[in-house]
PDB file of C-alpha atoms and ligand atoms in Angstrom:
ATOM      1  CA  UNK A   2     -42.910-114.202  15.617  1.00 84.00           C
ATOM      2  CA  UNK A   3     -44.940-117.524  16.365  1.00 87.00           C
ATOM      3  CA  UNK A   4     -46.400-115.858  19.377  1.00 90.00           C
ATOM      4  CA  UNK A   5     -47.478-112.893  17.939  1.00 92.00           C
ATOM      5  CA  UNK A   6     -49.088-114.644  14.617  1.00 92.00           C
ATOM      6  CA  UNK A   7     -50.622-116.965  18.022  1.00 92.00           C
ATOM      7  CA  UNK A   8     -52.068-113.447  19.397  1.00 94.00           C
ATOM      8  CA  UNK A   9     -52.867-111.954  15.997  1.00 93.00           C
ATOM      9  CA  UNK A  10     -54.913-114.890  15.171  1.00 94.00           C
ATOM     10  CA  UNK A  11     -56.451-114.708  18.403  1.00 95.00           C
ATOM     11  CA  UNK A  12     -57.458-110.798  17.767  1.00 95.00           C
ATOM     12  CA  UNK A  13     -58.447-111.430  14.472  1.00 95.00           C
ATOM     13  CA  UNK A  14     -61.238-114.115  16.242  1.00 95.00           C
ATOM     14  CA  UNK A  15     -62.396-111.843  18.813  1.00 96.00           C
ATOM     15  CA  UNK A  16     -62.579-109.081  15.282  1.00 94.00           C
ATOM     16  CA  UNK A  17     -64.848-111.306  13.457  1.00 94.00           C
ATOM     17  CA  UNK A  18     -66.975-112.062  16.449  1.00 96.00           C
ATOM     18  CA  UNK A  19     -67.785-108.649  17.675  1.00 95.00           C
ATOM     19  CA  UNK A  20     -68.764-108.492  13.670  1.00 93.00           C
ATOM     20  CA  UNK A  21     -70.964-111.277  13.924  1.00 94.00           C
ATOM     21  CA  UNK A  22     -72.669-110.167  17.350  1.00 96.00           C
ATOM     22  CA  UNK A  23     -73.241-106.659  16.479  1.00 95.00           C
ATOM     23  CA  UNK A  24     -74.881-107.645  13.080  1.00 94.00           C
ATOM     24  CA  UNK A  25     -77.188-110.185  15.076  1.00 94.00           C
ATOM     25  CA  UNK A  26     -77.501-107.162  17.152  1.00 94.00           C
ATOM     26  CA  UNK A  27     -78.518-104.549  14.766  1.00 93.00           C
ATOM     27  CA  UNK A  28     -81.313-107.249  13.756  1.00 94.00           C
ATOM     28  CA  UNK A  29     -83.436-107.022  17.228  1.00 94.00           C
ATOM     29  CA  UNK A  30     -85.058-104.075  16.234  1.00 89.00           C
ATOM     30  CA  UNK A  31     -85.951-105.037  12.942  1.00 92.00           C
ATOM     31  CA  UNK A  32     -87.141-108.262  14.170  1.00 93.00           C
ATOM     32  CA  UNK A  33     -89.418-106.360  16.902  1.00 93.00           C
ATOM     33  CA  UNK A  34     -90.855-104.150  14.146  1.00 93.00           C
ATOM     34  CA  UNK A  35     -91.663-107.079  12.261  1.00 93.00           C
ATOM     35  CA  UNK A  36     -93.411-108.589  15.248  1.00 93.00           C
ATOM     36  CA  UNK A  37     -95.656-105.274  16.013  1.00 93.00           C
ATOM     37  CA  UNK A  38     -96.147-104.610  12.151  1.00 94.00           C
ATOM     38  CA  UNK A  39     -98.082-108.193  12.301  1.00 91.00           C
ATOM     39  CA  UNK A  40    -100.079-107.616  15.091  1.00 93.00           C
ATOM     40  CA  UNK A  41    -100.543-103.937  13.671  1.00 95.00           C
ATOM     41  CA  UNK A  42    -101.996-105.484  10.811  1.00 95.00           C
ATOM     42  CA  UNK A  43    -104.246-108.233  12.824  1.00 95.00           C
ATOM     43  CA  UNK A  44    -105.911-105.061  14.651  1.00 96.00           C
ATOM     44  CA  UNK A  45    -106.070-102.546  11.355  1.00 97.00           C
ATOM     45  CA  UNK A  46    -108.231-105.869   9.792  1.00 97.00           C
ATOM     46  CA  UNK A  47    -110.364-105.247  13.282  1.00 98.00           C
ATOM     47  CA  UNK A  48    -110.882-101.916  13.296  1.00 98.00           C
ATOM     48  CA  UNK A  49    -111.896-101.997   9.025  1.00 98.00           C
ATOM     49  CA  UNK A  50    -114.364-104.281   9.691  1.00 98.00           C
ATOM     50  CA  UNK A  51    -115.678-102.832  13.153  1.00 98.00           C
ATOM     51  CA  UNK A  52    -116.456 -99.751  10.813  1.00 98.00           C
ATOM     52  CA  UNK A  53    -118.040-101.896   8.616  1.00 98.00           C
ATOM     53  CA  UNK A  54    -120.625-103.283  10.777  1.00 98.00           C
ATOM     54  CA  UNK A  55    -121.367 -99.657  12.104  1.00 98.00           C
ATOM     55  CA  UNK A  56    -122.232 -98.553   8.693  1.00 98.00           C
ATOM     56  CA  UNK A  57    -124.799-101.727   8.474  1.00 98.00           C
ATOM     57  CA  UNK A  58    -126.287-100.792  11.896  1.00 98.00           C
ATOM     58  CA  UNK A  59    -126.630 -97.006  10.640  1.00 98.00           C
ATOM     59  CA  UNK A  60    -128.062 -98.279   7.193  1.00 98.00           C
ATOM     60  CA  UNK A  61    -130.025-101.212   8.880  1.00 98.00           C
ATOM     61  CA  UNK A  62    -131.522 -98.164  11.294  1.00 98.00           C
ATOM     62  CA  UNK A  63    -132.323 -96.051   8.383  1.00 98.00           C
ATOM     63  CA  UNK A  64    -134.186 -99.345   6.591  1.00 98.00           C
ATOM     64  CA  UNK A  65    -135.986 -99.546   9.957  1.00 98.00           C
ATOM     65  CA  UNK A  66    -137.670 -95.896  10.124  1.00 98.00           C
ATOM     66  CA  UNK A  67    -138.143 -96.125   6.461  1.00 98.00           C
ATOM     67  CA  UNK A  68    -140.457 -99.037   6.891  1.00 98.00           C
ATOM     68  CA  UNK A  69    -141.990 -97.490   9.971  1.00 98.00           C
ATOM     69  CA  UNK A  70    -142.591 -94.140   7.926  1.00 98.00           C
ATOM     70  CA  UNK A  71    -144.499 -96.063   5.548  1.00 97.00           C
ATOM     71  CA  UNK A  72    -147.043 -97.830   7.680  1.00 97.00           C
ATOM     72  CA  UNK A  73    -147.580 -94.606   9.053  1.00 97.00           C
ATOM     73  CA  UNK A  74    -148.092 -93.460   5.518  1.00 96.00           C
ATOM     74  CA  UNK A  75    -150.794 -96.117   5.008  1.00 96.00           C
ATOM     75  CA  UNK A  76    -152.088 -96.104   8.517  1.00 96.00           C
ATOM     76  CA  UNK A  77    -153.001 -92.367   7.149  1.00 96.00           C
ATOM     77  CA  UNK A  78    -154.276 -93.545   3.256  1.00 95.00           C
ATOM     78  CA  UNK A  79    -156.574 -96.233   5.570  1.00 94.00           C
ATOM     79  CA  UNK A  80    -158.660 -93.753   7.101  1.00 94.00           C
ATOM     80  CA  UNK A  81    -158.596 -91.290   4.055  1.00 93.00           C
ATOM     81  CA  UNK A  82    -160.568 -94.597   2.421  1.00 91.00           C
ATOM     82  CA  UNK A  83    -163.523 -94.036   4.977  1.00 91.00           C
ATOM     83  CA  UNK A  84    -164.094 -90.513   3.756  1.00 91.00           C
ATOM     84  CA  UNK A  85    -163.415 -91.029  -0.371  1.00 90.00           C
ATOM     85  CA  UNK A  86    -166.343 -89.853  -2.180  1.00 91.00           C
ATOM     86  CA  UNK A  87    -165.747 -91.237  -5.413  1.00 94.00           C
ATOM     87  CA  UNK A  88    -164.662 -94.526  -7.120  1.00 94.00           C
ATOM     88  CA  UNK A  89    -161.523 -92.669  -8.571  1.00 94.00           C
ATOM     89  CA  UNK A  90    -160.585 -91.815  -5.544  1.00 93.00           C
ATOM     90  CA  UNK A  91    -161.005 -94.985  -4.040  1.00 94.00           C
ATOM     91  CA  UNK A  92    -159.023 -96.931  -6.773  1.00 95.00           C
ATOM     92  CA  UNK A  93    -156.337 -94.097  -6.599  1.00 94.00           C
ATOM     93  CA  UNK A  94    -155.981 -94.583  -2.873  1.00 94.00           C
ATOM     94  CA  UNK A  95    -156.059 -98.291  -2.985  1.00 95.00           C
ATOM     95  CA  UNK A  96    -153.280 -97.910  -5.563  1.00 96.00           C
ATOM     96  CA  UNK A  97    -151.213 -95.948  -3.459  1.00 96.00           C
ATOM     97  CA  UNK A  98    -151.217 -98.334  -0.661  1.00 96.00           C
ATOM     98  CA  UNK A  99    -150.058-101.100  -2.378  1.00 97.00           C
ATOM     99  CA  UNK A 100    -147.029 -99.191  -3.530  1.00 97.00           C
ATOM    100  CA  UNK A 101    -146.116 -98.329  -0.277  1.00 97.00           C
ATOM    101  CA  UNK A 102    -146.923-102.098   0.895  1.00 97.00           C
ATOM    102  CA  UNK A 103    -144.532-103.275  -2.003  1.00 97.00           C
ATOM    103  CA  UNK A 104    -141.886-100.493  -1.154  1.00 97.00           C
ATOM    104  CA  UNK A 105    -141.817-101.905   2.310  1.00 97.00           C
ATOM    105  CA  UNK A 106    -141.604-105.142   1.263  1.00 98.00           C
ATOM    106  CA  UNK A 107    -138.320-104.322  -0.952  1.00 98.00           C
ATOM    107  CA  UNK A 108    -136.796-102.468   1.932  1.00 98.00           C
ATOM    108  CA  UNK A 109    -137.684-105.823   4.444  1.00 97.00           C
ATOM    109  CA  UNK A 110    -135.349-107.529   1.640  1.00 98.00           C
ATOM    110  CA  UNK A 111    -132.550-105.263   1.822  1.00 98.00           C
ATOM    111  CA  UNK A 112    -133.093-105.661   5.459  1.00 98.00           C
ATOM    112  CA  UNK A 113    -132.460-109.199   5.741  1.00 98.00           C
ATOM    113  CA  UNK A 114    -129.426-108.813   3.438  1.00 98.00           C
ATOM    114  CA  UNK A 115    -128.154-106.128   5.617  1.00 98.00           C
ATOM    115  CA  UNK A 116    -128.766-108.568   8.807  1.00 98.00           C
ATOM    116  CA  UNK A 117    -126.766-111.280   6.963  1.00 98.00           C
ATOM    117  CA  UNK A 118    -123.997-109.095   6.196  1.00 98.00           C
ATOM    118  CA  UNK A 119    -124.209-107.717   9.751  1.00 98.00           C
ATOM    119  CA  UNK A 120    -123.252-111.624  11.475  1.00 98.00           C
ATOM    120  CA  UNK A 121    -120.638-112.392   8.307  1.00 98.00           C
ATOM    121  CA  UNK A 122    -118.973-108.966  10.008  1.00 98.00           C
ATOM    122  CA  UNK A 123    -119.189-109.899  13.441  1.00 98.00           C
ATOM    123  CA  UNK A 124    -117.701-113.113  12.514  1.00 98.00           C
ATOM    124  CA  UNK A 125    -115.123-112.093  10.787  1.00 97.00           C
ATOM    125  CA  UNK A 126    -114.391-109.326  13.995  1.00 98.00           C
ATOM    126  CA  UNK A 127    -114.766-112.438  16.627  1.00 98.00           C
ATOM    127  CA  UNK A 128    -112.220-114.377  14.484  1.00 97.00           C
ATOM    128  CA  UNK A 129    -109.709-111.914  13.685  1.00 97.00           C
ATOM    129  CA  UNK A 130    -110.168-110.693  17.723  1.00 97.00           C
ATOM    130  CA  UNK A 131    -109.359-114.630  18.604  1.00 97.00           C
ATOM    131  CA  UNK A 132    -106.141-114.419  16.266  1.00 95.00           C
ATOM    132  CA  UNK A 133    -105.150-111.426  17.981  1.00 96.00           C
ATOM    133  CA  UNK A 134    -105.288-112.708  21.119  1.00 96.00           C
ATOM    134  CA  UNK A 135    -103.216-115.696  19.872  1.00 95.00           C
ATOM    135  CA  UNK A 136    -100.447-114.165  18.473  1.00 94.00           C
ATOM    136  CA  UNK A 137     -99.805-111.082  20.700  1.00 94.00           C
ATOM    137  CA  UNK A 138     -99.374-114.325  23.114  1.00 94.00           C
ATOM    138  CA  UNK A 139     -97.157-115.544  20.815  1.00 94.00           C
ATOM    139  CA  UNK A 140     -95.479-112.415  20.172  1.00 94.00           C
ATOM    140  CA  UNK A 141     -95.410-111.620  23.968  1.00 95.00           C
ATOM    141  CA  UNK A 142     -92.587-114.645  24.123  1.00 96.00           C
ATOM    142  CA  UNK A 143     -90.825-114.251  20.770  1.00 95.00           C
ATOM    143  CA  UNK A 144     -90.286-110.662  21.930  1.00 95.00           C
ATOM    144  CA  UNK A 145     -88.844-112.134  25.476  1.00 96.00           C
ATOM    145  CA  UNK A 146     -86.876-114.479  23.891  1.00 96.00           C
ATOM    146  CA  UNK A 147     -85.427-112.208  21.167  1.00 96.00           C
ATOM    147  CA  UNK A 148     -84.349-109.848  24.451  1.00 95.00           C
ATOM    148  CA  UNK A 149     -83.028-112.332  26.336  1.00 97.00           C
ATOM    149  CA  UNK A 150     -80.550-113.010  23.465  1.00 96.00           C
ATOM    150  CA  UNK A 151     -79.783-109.766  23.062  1.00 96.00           C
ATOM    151  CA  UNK A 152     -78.874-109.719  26.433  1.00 97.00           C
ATOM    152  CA  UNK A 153     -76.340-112.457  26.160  1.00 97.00           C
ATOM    153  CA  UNK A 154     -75.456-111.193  23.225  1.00 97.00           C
ATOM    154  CA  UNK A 155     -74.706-108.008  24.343  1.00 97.00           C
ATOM    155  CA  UNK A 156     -72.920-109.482  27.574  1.00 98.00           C
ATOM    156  CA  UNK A 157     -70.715-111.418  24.884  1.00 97.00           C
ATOM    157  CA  UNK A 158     -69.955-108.330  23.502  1.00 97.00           C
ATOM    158  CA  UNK A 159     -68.723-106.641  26.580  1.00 97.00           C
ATOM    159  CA  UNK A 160     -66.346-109.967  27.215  1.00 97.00           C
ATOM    160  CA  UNK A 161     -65.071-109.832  23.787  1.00 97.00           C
ATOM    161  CA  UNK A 162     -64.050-105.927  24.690  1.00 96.00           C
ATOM    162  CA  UNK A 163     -62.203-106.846  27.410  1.00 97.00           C
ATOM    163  CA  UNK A 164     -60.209-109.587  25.897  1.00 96.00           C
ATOM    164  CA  UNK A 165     -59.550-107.076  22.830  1.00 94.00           C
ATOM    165  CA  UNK A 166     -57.838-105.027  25.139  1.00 94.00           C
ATOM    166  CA  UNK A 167     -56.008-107.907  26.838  1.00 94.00           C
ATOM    167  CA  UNK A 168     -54.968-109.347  23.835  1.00 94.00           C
ATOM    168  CA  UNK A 169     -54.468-105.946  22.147  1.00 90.00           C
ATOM    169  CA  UNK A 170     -51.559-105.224  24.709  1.00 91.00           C
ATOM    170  CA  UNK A 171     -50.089-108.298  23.627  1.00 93.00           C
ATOM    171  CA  UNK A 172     -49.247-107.352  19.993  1.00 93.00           C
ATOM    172  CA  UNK A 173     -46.124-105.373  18.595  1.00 92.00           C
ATOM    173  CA  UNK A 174     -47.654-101.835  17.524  1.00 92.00           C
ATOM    174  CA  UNK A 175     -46.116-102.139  14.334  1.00 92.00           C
ATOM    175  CA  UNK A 176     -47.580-105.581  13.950  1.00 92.00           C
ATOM    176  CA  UNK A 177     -51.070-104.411  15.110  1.00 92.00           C
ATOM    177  CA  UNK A 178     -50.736-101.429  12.519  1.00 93.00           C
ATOM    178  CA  UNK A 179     -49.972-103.532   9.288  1.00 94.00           C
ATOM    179  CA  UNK A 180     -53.022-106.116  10.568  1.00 94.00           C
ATOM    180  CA  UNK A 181     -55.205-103.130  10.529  1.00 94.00           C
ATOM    181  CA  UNK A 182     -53.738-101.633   7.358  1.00 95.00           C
ATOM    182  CA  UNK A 183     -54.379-105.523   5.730  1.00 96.00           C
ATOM    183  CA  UNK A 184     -57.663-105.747   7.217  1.00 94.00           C
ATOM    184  CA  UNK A 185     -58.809-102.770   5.630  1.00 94.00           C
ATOM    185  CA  UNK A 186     -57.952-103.319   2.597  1.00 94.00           C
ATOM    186  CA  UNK A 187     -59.882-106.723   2.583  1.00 93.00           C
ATOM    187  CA  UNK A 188     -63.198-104.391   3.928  1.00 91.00           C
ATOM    188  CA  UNK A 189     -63.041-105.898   7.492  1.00 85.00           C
ATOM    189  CA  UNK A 190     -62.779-109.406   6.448  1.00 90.00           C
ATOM    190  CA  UNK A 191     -59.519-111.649   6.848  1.00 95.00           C
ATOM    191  CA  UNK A 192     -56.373-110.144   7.528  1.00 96.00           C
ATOM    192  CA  UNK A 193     -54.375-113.149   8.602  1.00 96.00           C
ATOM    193  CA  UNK A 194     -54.670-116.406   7.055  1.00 96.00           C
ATOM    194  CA  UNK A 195     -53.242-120.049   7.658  1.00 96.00           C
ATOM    195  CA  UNK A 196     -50.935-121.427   4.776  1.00 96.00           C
ATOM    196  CA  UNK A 197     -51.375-125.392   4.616  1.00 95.00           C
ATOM    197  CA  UNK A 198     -49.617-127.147   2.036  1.00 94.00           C
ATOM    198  CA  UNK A 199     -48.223-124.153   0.219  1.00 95.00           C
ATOM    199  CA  UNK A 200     -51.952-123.325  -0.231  1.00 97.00           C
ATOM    200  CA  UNK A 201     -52.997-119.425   1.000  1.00 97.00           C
ATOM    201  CA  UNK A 202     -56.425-119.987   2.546  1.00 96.00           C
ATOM    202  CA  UNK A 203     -57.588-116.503   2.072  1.00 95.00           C
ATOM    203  CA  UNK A 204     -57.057-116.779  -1.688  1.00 96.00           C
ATOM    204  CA  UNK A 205     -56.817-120.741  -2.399  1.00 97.00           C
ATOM    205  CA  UNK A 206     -53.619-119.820  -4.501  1.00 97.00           C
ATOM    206  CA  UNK A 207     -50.011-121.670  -4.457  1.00 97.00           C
ATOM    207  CA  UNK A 208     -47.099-119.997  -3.215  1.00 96.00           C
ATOM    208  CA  UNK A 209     -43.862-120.036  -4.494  1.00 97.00           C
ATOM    209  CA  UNK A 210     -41.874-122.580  -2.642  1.00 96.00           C
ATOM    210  CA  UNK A 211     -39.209-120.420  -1.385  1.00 96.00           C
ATOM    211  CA  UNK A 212     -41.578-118.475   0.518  1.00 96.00           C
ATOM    212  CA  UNK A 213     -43.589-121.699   1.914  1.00 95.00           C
ATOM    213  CA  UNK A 214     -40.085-122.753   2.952  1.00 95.00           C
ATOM    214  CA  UNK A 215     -39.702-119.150   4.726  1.00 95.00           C
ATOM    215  CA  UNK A 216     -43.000-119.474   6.734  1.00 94.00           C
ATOM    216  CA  UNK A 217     -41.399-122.760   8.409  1.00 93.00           C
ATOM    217  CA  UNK A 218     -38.855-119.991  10.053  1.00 92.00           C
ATOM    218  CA  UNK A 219     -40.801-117.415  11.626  1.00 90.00           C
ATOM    219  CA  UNK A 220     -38.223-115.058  11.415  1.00 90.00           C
ATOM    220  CA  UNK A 221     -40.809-112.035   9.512  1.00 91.00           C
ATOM    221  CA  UNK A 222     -43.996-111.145   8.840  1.00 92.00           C
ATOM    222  CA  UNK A 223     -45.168-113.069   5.724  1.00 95.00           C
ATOM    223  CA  UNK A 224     -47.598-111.810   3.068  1.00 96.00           C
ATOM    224  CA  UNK A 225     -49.380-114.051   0.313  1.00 97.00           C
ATOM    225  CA  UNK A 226     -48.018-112.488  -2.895  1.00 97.00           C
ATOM    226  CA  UNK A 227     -51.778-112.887  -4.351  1.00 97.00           C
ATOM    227  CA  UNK A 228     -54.250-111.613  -1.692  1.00 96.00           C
ATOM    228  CA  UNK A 229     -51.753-109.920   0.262  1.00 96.00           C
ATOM    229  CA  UNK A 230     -52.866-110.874   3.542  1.00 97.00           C
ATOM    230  CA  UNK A 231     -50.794-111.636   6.439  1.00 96.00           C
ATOM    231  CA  UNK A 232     -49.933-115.704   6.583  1.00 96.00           C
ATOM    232  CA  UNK A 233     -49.138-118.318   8.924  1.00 95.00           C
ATOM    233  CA  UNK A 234     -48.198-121.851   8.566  1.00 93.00           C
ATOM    234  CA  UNK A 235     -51.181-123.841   9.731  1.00 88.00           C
ATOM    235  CA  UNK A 236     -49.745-126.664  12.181  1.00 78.00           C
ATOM    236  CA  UNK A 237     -51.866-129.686  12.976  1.00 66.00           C
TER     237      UNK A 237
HETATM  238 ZN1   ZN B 318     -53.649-115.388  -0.562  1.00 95.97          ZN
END
């Protein structure tokens, strides 16, 4: 019976590691998706604000052919103020020029607005295109290194197989069914625990003596009357 609690324990180690590697496992691709959702986010950023600065070239444009529209205007109310007849006319014309002239000179403001906003953009873009180039960098080798541990980890895995097996082979059947049978019951956690000084580790409770004086034989399979998990006298 010492031998086979020996193996069971053994089993129960390779269990908990193949746990252990496959949850690290099933964490790769989450970490990868976090990785690409931050660079997806650096370029989104880019491409907002790329829009953004065509929509100040198109209204900056429009500005522009205003203003020229207008000088043609008064090029046009200049020599109409050759051929006025009357005073009226002449005031009226005069009148109308200098609205245009101060129209123009509104839309030269929003112009200059529109050409600050225009750099703030395109610095803004060359930043956020120098952090991009940063981090995928960055993300380039997080992404190796997260593979290349996956690739141990996956080797592990394949090793831990193999010694199931090996080890597997090793146990009683019956044995092997009641370790399953405990270890579901405890939702894949600990199915065989180590007694030390009458103490169950898998439940931290006392056990009655006669049955701490029992484990000492190893003539049966022991169960903690508590947790009812398989136990084993933990030797120094
Ligand atoms: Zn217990």
């Amino acid at each position: 019976m010492k031998d086979q609690i020996k193996v069971l324990v053994k089993l129960q180690h390779i269990d908990t590691e193949t746990v252990r590697i496959k949850s690290t496992l099933n964490d790769v691709s989450k970490k990868l998706e976090n990785l690409d959702y931050s660079i997806k986010e650096i370029e989104e950023t880019i491409k907002d604000q790329e829009s953004v600065l065509n929509e100040l070239k198109k209204q900056y444009r429009d500005y522009e052919s205003d203003v020229k529209m207008n000088l043609a205007k008064n090029k046009k109310s200049q020599e109409k103020l050759r051929s006025v007849k009357t005073n009226k006319e002449y005031q009226s014309l005069l009148k109308e020029i200098e609205d245009v002239k101060s129209k123009n000179s509104l839309i030269e403001d929003k112009m200059i607005e529109c050409l600050d906003r225009m750099d703030e953009t395109e610095e803004i873009i060359r930043k956020k295109k120098d952090e991009y180039l940063l981090f995928s960098d960055r993300i380039k080798i997080e992404k190796e290194n997260i593979e290349r541990e996956a690739g141990i980890d996956k080797k592990k895995l394949e090793e831990l197989n193999v010694s199931k097996e090996r080890v597997s082979d090793l146990i009683d059947i019956q044995l092997f069914k009641k370790y399953c049978v405990v270890k579901e019951q405890h939702q894949g956690g600990l199915a065989v625990v180590p007694v030390k000084d009458a103490v169950c580790h898998g439940c931290n409770v006392n056990l009655p003596p006669q049955l701490y004086n029992e484990l000492f034989r190893y003539d049966s399979l022991k169960f903690c009357p508590n947790c009812h998990r398989i136990i084993y006298l933990k030797e120094e």
